[in-house]
Every structure is written in structure tokens, then in C-alpha cells.
Amino acid sequence: MHLLAAAVVVAAVLVGCADIEPGTQPNGQPSVEPSTPTATPTPTPTPSSTPKPTGPQGVAAAPVTRNFPARLANGKPPLFVVISFDGAGDLALWHHWRTVAHQVDARMTFFLSGPYLYPADHRTDYKPPFKRPGASDIGWSTPASVLARTTILHDAIAEGHEIGTHVNGHFCGLKGVGEWTTAQWTAELNAFDQMVRTGPGLAAGKTVAPPFDPATVKGMRTPCLEGNRAAYRRAMGYRGMVYDASATGYLRWPKKVDGLWDFPLQDVRLAGTTKNTLTMDYNLWYAQTKAKKAPVAQVPQLRAQVLATYRQQLARSRAKGNPPLFLGNHFNRWNNSVYSDALTAFVKETCKQPDVRCVSNIELAGWLAKYAGVPSGRRS
């Protein structure tokens, strides 16, 4: 790895990320819902284009994955595009992304934060390291939203989407997750399990099946991509988890690190510039406008630049033998929905291309395991 290139990736990730609009965080104060941007929301698709919801049926939804060949007819491996979301709370965006995925036969990974399934009245059940009981930088949920998400999560898993964990309080920066030990990460993951298993029942005031079995969660993205990697990966290994999506990296075939597949957000050149950033919406926003909301008149230009950046990365992958693309977004509408809309356009135009397979992280991990890594003859 070239030192200069490494420095670019480190600088790119230092701008940080957030699951709620910057400047509207509750700063640890009890909140019944995560803050929501006031930007114009993405248009809601027509209900007929979305798979009909079924809701919890008394048992957790079972994860379903697909099989893919080692090579396509052109002799290359499939070009996997892996799309994931942090937070996974906003109900309208759940509807939007499930609809988009259904239209192009895509599967996606949604990194869920525990408080999105846990009612605010019971927040002090959560005892995070170095924080007061009930602390959360993304707030907590109302009973109604917990139950709505329970149904949505169950349906999304039945449709083939994957749920990963974004753990709970989303603590970033100097007083965040950086100093947590393996034991503290283990406790944090156990708290996530508890929220998934018991949150819906607490919200309903009666027995309610959880939307999924937390034992089926096989991947994590840490808050703001932070944390001592060796410490939290040991905790993941103890649980039998498969991959970590918290690191930064490059467009190359994944490798195992500390016993887990390393699925990084990738270094990317912002189209039309000499700026390098990461394939994450917040980082693209920072590269474009220092994460400041731009005038509405600039939205078409900014959206086109992000879409061109994605297309550029796709072309790079084809030129390098089809290493997978990892694209990250938040459940948010930052900068007048520039990033959500650009990713929507990219998914719709890309996922049906003959050599492309739009997959979840766990589907890619299964393919890599099946073929002992990358098929022979790869280029890196």
C-alpha cells in the first residue's frame, strides 16, 4: 500500500459520518425519535411497485440468500455491487429502498441501530460503556414506530435483504467507541440482541415476535467507522460473525482480516475533480460542500457528479477484473436528497446490467466462501 494513498483514505474517513442531520442531534438527551432532516423527501413510489407486506407471523423471518456462478459467460467473475445503509430507521426510506430493490432484483444490507427497535420509556435498560444508562446520540423510539419497523424488518428479510448491526448509541469522536475493550463490545452486541428480542414486546405491551433472530446477524459497521479493530473483531469472532464493514480500503478483492471478511468503504475519486473520498454518502457530501447544505439550484449538478463518481468506479472495476464495489448510504436525505437520489439512479441503471449482481454483504461472503476467495486468474 502506498503511503500517500493510505493517507488519502485516512483523511477521507476523518470527516466522519452520522445517522441524523448534523446540528440536530439530541446530544444524549432523551428523544422519542431520531432527528429527521427538513429537506424535501424523496418521492414515495406507488404502492403497487412494492412487495405486499405480510408482517410478523409469530416467528422471526429467515434470511434467504442466492447462489451465483464462479464465472460468467465472459470468463470473469460476476461484478458484485454491494449497497448498504447505516441506521435503517426512517419508515419512508424503508419503503423507497425496498421498492427500488424489487424493481431491479437487488438485495441490500441494512445496518440497524438498536434504539430504532426500543421504546424511549425503557431506554435506561441500555447501559453503554462510560455513559449514563439510556444515553444515545440517535435518540430512542415511540412504541408505534417500533412496531412499524418490526413489520418492515420482517418483510425485508423475507424479500432477501440482510440485517447487520450498527450497534446502539452511535457514540463517535473522543468520547465514543474508540477505547472500548473486547468485553465492552461484547456487552454492546448483547444489548443489541436484547433490543431486537424484547423491544417490540415492550412497545406493544404484550408478547410480540421479534422481526428476526439476532443470531442471524453476521456483520457489523461500527459508528463512524471507529473503534479498536482488534478489540471489536474479537467480540465478533466469539459470536460467529462473518464480516466487518467498518474499515476503509480500495477497489480490490476482499481478504480476511482477524478471521473476518474485510468489506471496506472504498477510496474513490470525486468525478471531475482531484479529490479523493470514500464511497459513503456523508463523505461525498463533505467532499462536495464540506457537509453544508447547498442551494437548491445546485442540486442537479451535485447529484450528477455523485452519479458520475459511481459510474467511474464501476468502470474501474471492469478494468481491474470485476472486484466488488461497496457503496454506503445513510437513511437520510442530506443536501436536498442528492445522495439518496444519485444512488437510486445508479441502482436502477446498473443492477440489471448482464455482468452485474447487486447483492447483500452476506451474499458476497457466501460466494467468497464457496469459491475459497476469488476464482483463479483474477486481476488485482
Short mmCIF file of N, CA and C in Angstrom, two decimals, residues 15-146:
data_model
loop_
_atom_site.label_atom_id
_atom_site.label_comp_id
_atom_site.label_asym_id
_atom_site.label_seq_id
_atom_site.Cartn_x
_atom_site.Cartn_y
_atom_site.Cartn_z
N VAL A 15 -13.50 12.85 8.21
CA VAL A 15 -14.61 13.79 8.21
C VAL A 15 -15.82 13.24 8.94
N GLY A 16 -15.84 11.92 9.13
CA GLY A 16 -16.88 11.34 9.97
C GLY A 16 -18.15 11.01 9.22
N CYS A 17 -19.13 10.55 9.98
CA CYS A 17 -20.44 10.24 9.42
C CYS A 17 -21.44 10.35 10.55
N ALA A 18 -22.70 10.39 10.20
CA ALA A 18 -23.73 10.49 11.22
C ALA A 18 -25.01 9.87 10.70
N ASP A 19 -25.85 9.40 11.60
CA ASP A 19 -27.11 8.80 11.20
C ASP A 19 -28.25 9.80 11.21
N ILE A 20 -28.00 11.00 11.70
CA ILE A 20 -29.03 12.02 11.70
C ILE A 20 -28.42 13.32 11.21
N GLU A 21 -29.25 14.26 10.89
CA GLU A 21 -28.78 15.51 10.31
C GLU A 21 -27.82 16.23 11.24
N PRO A 22 -26.60 16.59 10.78
CA PRO A 22 -25.68 17.33 11.63
C PRO A 22 -26.34 18.62 12.14
N GLY A 23 -26.09 18.91 13.42
CA GLY A 23 -26.67 20.11 14.00
C GLY A 23 -28.02 19.87 14.65
N THR A 24 -28.63 18.67 14.43
CA THR A 24 -29.92 18.40 15.06
C THR A 24 -29.86 17.21 15.99
N GLN A 25 -28.64 16.77 16.33
CA GLN A 25 -28.52 15.64 17.23
C GLN A 25 -29.05 15.99 18.61
N PRO A 26 -29.62 15.00 19.29
CA PRO A 26 -30.16 15.25 20.62
C PRO A 26 -29.10 15.39 21.69
N ASN A 27 -27.81 15.16 21.32
CA ASN A 27 -26.71 15.33 22.27
C ASN A 27 -26.92 14.54 23.55
N GLY A 28 -27.44 13.33 23.36
CA GLY A 28 -27.59 12.46 24.51
C GLY A 28 -28.87 12.66 25.29
N GLN A 29 -29.66 13.70 24.96
CA GLN A 29 -30.90 13.92 25.68
C GLN A 29 -31.95 12.92 25.21
N PRO A 30 -32.80 12.45 26.12
CA PRO A 30 -33.84 11.51 25.71
C PRO A 30 -34.68 12.08 24.58
N SER A 31 -34.89 11.30 23.58
CA SER A 31 -35.66 11.72 22.42
C SER A 31 -36.53 10.56 21.99
N VAL A 32 -37.75 10.85 21.61
CA VAL A 32 -38.63 9.76 21.22
C VAL A 32 -38.39 9.31 19.79
N GLU A 33 -37.70 10.08 19.00
CA GLU A 33 -37.38 9.67 17.64
C GLU A 33 -36.07 10.31 17.21
N PRO A 34 -35.29 9.61 16.36
CA PRO A 34 -34.12 10.24 15.77
C PRO A 34 -34.54 11.47 14.97
N SER A 35 -33.69 12.49 14.96
CA SER A 35 -34.00 13.70 14.22
C SER A 35 -34.09 13.41 12.73
N THR A 36 -34.92 14.17 12.05
CA THR A 36 -35.12 13.97 10.61
C THR A 36 -34.87 15.27 9.89
N PRO A 37 -34.14 15.25 8.77
CA PRO A 37 -33.89 16.47 8.01
C PRO A 37 -35.19 17.08 7.52
N THR A 38 -35.16 18.37 7.24
CA THR A 38 -36.33 19.05 6.74
C THR A 38 -36.32 19.19 5.23
N ALA A 39 -35.31 18.59 4.58
CA ALA A 39 -35.25 18.66 3.12
C ALA A 39 -36.45 17.95 2.51
N THR A 40 -36.78 18.33 1.28
CA THR A 40 -37.88 17.70 0.58
C THR A 40 -37.64 16.21 0.46
N PRO A 41 -38.56 15.38 0.90
CA PRO A 41 -38.31 13.93 0.88
C PRO A 41 -38.31 13.38 -0.53
N THR A 42 -37.64 12.23 -0.68
CA THR A 42 -37.68 11.52 -1.93
C THR A 42 -39.12 11.13 -2.23
N PRO A 43 -39.59 11.30 -3.48
CA PRO A 43 -40.96 10.93 -3.80
C PRO A 43 -41.24 9.48 -3.44
N THR A 44 -42.39 9.25 -2.85
CA THR A 44 -42.76 7.89 -2.45
C THR A 44 -43.24 7.10 -3.65
N PRO A 45 -42.68 5.91 -3.88
CA PRO A 45 -43.12 5.10 -5.02
C PRO A 45 -44.58 4.67 -4.85
N THR A 46 -45.21 4.32 -5.93
CA THR A 46 -46.58 3.85 -5.85
C THR A 46 -46.63 2.51 -5.14
N PRO A 47 -47.64 2.30 -4.31
CA PRO A 47 -47.70 1.05 -3.54
C PRO A 47 -47.66 -0.21 -4.41
N SER A 48 -48.18 -0.13 -5.62
CA SER A 48 -48.23 -1.32 -6.46
C SER A 48 -46.85 -1.84 -6.85
N SER A 49 -45.82 -0.98 -6.74
CA SER A 49 -44.48 -1.39 -7.13
C SER A 49 -43.72 -2.06 -6.00
N THR A 50 -44.31 -2.10 -4.82
CA THR A 50 -43.65 -2.67 -3.65
C THR A 50 -44.23 -4.03 -3.32
N PRO A 51 -43.39 -5.00 -2.93
CA PRO A 51 -43.93 -6.29 -2.48
C PRO A 51 -44.92 -6.08 -1.34
N LYS A 52 -46.02 -6.80 -1.37
CA LYS A 52 -47.03 -6.63 -0.34
C LYS A 52 -46.50 -7.06 1.01
N PRO A 53 -46.65 -6.22 2.05
CA PRO A 53 -46.16 -6.60 3.37
C PRO A 53 -47.01 -7.71 3.98
N THR A 54 -46.38 -8.52 4.77
CA THR A 54 -47.09 -9.60 5.45
C THR A 54 -47.06 -9.44 6.96
N GLY A 55 -46.02 -8.82 7.48
CA GLY A 55 -45.92 -8.62 8.91
C GLY A 55 -45.46 -9.85 9.65
N PRO A 56 -45.10 -9.70 10.91
CA PRO A 56 -44.65 -10.84 11.71
C PRO A 56 -45.72 -11.93 11.78
N GLN A 57 -45.29 -13.15 11.65
CA GLN A 57 -46.21 -14.29 11.64
C GLN A 57 -46.02 -15.19 12.87
N GLY A 58 -45.47 -14.62 13.92
CA GLY A 58 -45.26 -15.41 15.12
C GLY A 58 -43.85 -15.98 15.21
N VAL A 59 -43.11 -15.93 14.12
CA VAL A 59 -41.72 -16.37 14.12
C VAL A 59 -40.88 -15.32 13.40
N ALA A 60 -39.61 -15.31 13.72
CA ALA A 60 -38.71 -14.36 13.07
C ALA A 60 -38.53 -14.75 11.61
N ALA A 61 -38.31 -13.75 10.77
CA ALA A 61 -38.07 -14.00 9.35
C ALA A 61 -36.74 -14.73 9.18
N ALA A 62 -36.70 -15.65 8.24
CA ALA A 62 -35.48 -16.41 7.98
C ALA A 62 -34.70 -15.75 6.85
N PRO A 63 -33.39 -15.60 7.01
CA PRO A 63 -32.60 -14.99 5.94
C PRO A 63 -32.53 -15.91 4.71
N VAL A 64 -32.61 -15.32 3.54
CA VAL A 64 -32.56 -16.06 2.28
C VAL A 64 -31.45 -15.47 1.42
N THR A 65 -30.57 -16.30 0.93
CA THR A 65 -29.50 -15.83 0.05
C THR A 65 -29.56 -16.58 -1.27
N ARG A 66 -28.97 -15.99 -2.30
CA ARG A 66 -28.97 -16.59 -3.64
C ARG A 66 -27.59 -17.16 -3.95
N ASN A 67 -27.55 -18.01 -4.98
CA ASN A 67 -26.29 -18.58 -5.44
C ASN A 67 -25.88 -17.93 -6.76
N PHE A 68 -24.57 -17.75 -6.91
CA PHE A 68 -24.04 -17.13 -8.12
C PHE A 68 -22.88 -17.98 -8.63
N PRO A 69 -22.68 -18.01 -9.94
CA PRO A 69 -21.60 -18.83 -10.50
C PRO A 69 -20.23 -18.23 -10.22
N ALA A 70 -19.21 -19.06 -10.29
CA ALA A 70 -17.84 -18.56 -10.13
C ALA A 70 -17.48 -17.60 -11.25
N ARG A 71 -17.96 -17.92 -12.46
CA ARG A 71 -17.65 -17.08 -13.61
C ARG A 71 -18.89 -16.93 -14.48
N LEU A 72 -18.93 -15.83 -15.20
CA LEU A 72 -19.98 -15.58 -16.16
C LEU A 72 -19.54 -16.10 -17.53
N ALA A 73 -20.42 -15.94 -18.50
CA ALA A 73 -20.10 -16.41 -19.85
C ALA A 73 -18.89 -15.69 -20.44
N ASN A 74 -18.61 -14.48 -19.97
CA ASN A 74 -17.46 -13.73 -20.48
C ASN A 74 -16.14 -14.16 -19.83
N GLY A 75 -16.20 -15.15 -18.93
CA GLY A 75 -15.00 -15.65 -18.28
C GLY A 75 -14.61 -14.92 -17.02
N LYS A 76 -15.30 -13.84 -16.70
CA LYS A 76 -14.99 -13.07 -15.49
C LYS A 76 -15.94 -13.45 -14.36
N PRO A 77 -15.51 -13.19 -13.13
CA PRO A 77 -16.45 -13.34 -12.02
C PRO A 77 -17.58 -12.32 -12.16
N PRO A 78 -18.71 -12.55 -11.52
CA PRO A 78 -19.75 -11.51 -11.50
C PRO A 78 -19.19 -10.22 -10.92
N LEU A 79 -19.71 -9.10 -11.40
CA LEU A 79 -19.33 -7.81 -10.85
C LEU A 79 -20.35 -7.49 -9.75
N PHE A 80 -19.94 -7.76 -8.52
CA PHE A 80 -20.85 -7.58 -7.39
C PHE A 80 -20.87 -6.11 -6.96
N VAL A 81 -22.07 -5.55 -6.85
CA VAL A 81 -22.28 -4.22 -6.30
C VAL A 81 -23.01 -4.40 -4.98
N VAL A 82 -22.36 -3.99 -3.90
CA VAL A 82 -22.88 -4.22 -2.54
C VAL A 82 -23.32 -2.88 -1.96
N ILE A 83 -24.60 -2.75 -1.73
CA ILE A 83 -25.18 -1.50 -1.26
C ILE A 83 -25.66 -1.69 0.16
N SER A 84 -25.23 -0.79 1.05
CA SER A 84 -25.61 -0.92 2.46
C SER A 84 -26.01 0.44 3.02
N PHE A 85 -26.76 0.39 4.10
CA PHE A 85 -27.29 1.59 4.75
C PHE A 85 -27.02 1.54 6.24
N ASP A 86 -26.65 2.68 6.81
CA ASP A 86 -26.47 2.80 8.25
C ASP A 86 -27.73 3.39 8.87
N GLY A 87 -28.05 2.94 10.07
CA GLY A 87 -29.19 3.48 10.79
C GLY A 87 -30.46 2.69 10.55
N ALA A 88 -30.95 2.71 9.31
CA ALA A 88 -32.13 1.93 8.89
C ALA A 88 -33.33 2.18 9.78
N GLY A 89 -33.67 3.46 9.99
CA GLY A 89 -34.80 3.79 10.83
C GLY A 89 -35.99 4.40 10.11
N ASP A 90 -35.76 5.32 9.18
CA ASP A 90 -36.82 6.10 8.54
C ASP A 90 -37.78 5.18 7.78
N LEU A 91 -39.07 5.24 8.11
CA LEU A 91 -40.04 4.33 7.52
C LEU A 91 -40.26 4.59 6.04
N ALA A 92 -40.29 5.86 5.63
CA ALA A 92 -40.48 6.18 4.22
C ALA A 92 -39.30 5.70 3.38
N LEU A 93 -38.10 5.81 3.92
CA LEU A 93 -36.94 5.34 3.17
C LEU A 93 -36.87 3.82 3.12
N TRP A 94 -37.37 3.15 4.13
CA TRP A 94 -37.51 1.70 4.04
C TRP A 94 -38.40 1.34 2.84
N HIS A 95 -39.51 2.02 2.73
CA HIS A 95 -40.42 1.78 1.60
C HIS A 95 -39.71 2.05 0.27
N HIS A 96 -39.01 3.16 0.22
CA HIS A 96 -38.32 3.55 -1.02
C HIS A 96 -37.29 2.51 -1.45
N TRP A 97 -36.41 2.11 -0.55
CA TRP A 97 -35.31 1.23 -0.95
C TRP A 97 -35.78 -0.19 -1.20
N ARG A 98 -36.79 -0.65 -0.48
CA ARG A 98 -37.34 -1.98 -0.80
C ARG A 98 -37.98 -1.97 -2.18
N THR A 99 -38.64 -0.88 -2.54
CA THR A 99 -39.27 -0.77 -3.84
C THR A 99 -38.22 -0.76 -4.95
N VAL A 100 -37.19 0.05 -4.78
CA VAL A 100 -36.12 0.12 -5.78
C VAL A 100 -35.47 -1.24 -5.95
N ALA A 101 -35.18 -1.90 -4.86
CA ALA A 101 -34.54 -3.22 -4.93
C ALA A 101 -35.43 -4.22 -5.67
N HIS A 102 -36.72 -4.17 -5.38
CA HIS A 102 -37.66 -5.09 -6.03
C HIS A 102 -37.68 -4.87 -7.55
N GLN A 103 -37.57 -3.62 -7.97
CA GLN A 103 -37.63 -3.30 -9.39
C GLN A 103 -36.46 -3.88 -10.18
N VAL A 104 -35.31 -4.06 -9.53
CA VAL A 104 -34.11 -4.50 -10.27
C VAL A 104 -33.53 -5.79 -9.71
N ASP A 105 -34.29 -6.50 -8.88
CA ASP A 105 -33.86 -7.78 -8.31
C ASP A 105 -32.56 -7.63 -7.52
N ALA A 106 -32.46 -6.57 -6.75
CA ALA A 106 -31.29 -6.32 -5.91
C ALA A 106 -31.58 -6.79 -4.48
N ARG A 107 -30.51 -7.11 -3.77
CA ARG A 107 -30.59 -7.35 -2.33
C ARG A 107 -29.62 -6.37 -1.67
N MET A 108 -29.98 -5.88 -0.51
CA MET A 108 -29.20 -4.86 0.16
C MET A 108 -28.98 -5.23 1.62
N THR A 109 -28.00 -4.58 2.24
CA THR A 109 -27.71 -4.78 3.66
C THR A 109 -28.11 -3.52 4.42
N PHE A 110 -28.83 -3.72 5.51
CA PHE A 110 -29.29 -2.60 6.34
C PHE A 110 -28.70 -2.78 7.73
N PHE A 111 -27.80 -1.87 8.11
CA PHE A 111 -27.17 -1.93 9.43
C PHE A 111 -28.07 -1.20 10.42
N LEU A 112 -28.73 -1.99 11.24
CA LEU A 112 -29.75 -1.48 12.15
C LEU A 112 -29.14 -1.00 13.46
N SER A 113 -29.61 0.13 13.95
CA SER A 113 -29.25 0.62 15.28
C SER A 113 -30.31 0.15 16.28
N GLY A 114 -29.87 -0.43 17.40
CA GLY A 114 -30.79 -0.99 18.37
C GLY A 114 -31.90 -0.07 18.84
N PRO A 115 -31.63 1.22 19.14
CA PRO A 115 -32.69 2.10 19.63
C PRO A 115 -33.86 2.27 18.67
N TYR A 116 -33.70 1.93 17.40
CA TYR A 116 -34.82 2.02 16.47
C TYR A 116 -35.85 0.93 16.70
N LEU A 117 -35.52 -0.04 17.56
CA LEU A 117 -36.47 -1.08 17.93
C LEU A 117 -36.77 -1.07 19.43
N TYR A 118 -36.45 0.04 20.10
CA TYR A 118 -36.61 0.04 21.55
C TYR A 118 -37.32 1.32 21.99
N PRO A 119 -38.39 1.19 22.80
CA PRO A 119 -39.15 2.38 23.19
C PRO A 119 -38.41 3.24 24.21
N ALA A 120 -38.61 4.54 24.09
CA ALA A 120 -37.90 5.51 24.93
C ALA A 120 -38.16 5.30 26.41
N ASP A 121 -39.35 4.84 26.76
CA ASP A 121 -39.69 4.66 28.18
C ASP A 121 -38.81 3.62 28.86
N HIS A 122 -38.17 2.77 28.08
CA HIS A 122 -37.33 1.71 28.65
C HIS A 122 -35.84 1.93 28.33
N ARG A 123 -35.48 3.14 27.96
CA ARG A 123 -34.12 3.40 27.48
C ARG A 123 -33.05 3.10 28.52
N THR A 124 -33.38 3.25 29.82
CA THR A 124 -32.34 3.04 30.84
C THR A 124 -31.97 1.56 31.00
N ASP A 125 -32.65 0.67 30.28
CA ASP A 125 -32.20 -0.72 30.24
C ASP A 125 -30.82 -0.82 29.57
N TYR A 126 -30.52 0.17 28.74
CA TYR A 126 -29.26 0.19 28.00
C TYR A 126 -28.20 0.90 28.83
N LYS A 127 -27.08 0.20 29.09
CA LYS A 127 -26.01 0.75 29.92
C LYS A 127 -24.71 0.72 29.13
N PRO A 128 -24.48 1.74 28.30
CA PRO A 128 -23.29 1.76 27.45
C PRO A 128 -22.04 2.08 28.24
N PRO A 129 -20.87 1.65 27.76
CA PRO A 129 -19.62 1.95 28.44
C PRO A 129 -19.38 3.46 28.56
N PHE A 130 -18.96 3.90 29.74
CA PHE A 130 -18.55 5.28 30.01
C PHE A 130 -19.68 6.29 29.84
N LYS A 131 -20.93 5.83 29.78
CA LYS A 131 -22.06 6.73 29.62
C LYS A 131 -23.10 6.42 30.69
N ARG A 132 -24.00 7.36 30.90
CA ARG A 132 -25.10 7.12 31.83
C ARG A 132 -26.09 6.15 31.20
N PRO A 133 -26.83 5.39 32.00
CA PRO A 133 -27.85 4.50 31.45
C PRO A 133 -28.84 5.26 30.56
N GLY A 134 -29.13 4.69 29.41
CA GLY A 134 -30.09 5.30 28.49
C GLY A 134 -29.50 6.31 27.54
N ALA A 135 -28.19 6.54 27.61
CA ALA A 135 -27.58 7.51 26.69
C ALA A 135 -27.66 6.99 25.26
N SER A 136 -27.91 7.90 24.34
CA SER A 136 -27.93 7.55 22.92
C SER A 136 -27.82 8.84 22.11
N ASP A 137 -26.88 8.88 21.19
CA ASP A 137 -26.74 10.06 20.35
C ASP A 137 -27.68 10.05 19.14
N ILE A 138 -28.52 9.03 19.04
CA ILE A 138 -29.52 8.99 17.97
C ILE A 138 -30.93 8.89 18.52
N GLY A 139 -31.09 9.12 19.82
CA GLY A 139 -32.42 9.10 20.40
C GLY A 139 -32.98 7.70 20.56
N TRP A 140 -34.29 7.64 20.84
CA TRP A 140 -35.00 6.38 21.02
C TRP A 140 -36.28 6.43 20.22
N SER A 141 -37.15 5.47 20.40
CA SER A 141 -38.30 5.35 19.52
C SER A 141 -39.62 5.37 20.26
N THR A 142 -40.67 5.72 19.54
CA THR A 142 -42.02 5.61 20.06
C THR A 142 -42.51 4.17 19.90
N PRO A 143 -43.46 3.74 20.71
CA PRO A 143 -43.99 2.39 20.52
C PRO A 143 -44.53 2.15 19.11
N ALA A 144 -45.20 3.14 18.55
CA ALA A 144 -45.77 2.96 17.21
C ALA A 144 -44.69 2.73 16.17
N SER A 145 -43.60 3.48 16.25
CA SER A 145 -42.54 3.31 15.25
C SER A 145 -41.80 1.99 15.46
N VAL A 146 -41.65 1.56 16.70
CA VAL A 146 -41.03 0.25 16.95
C VAL A 146 -41.84 -0.85 16.25
#
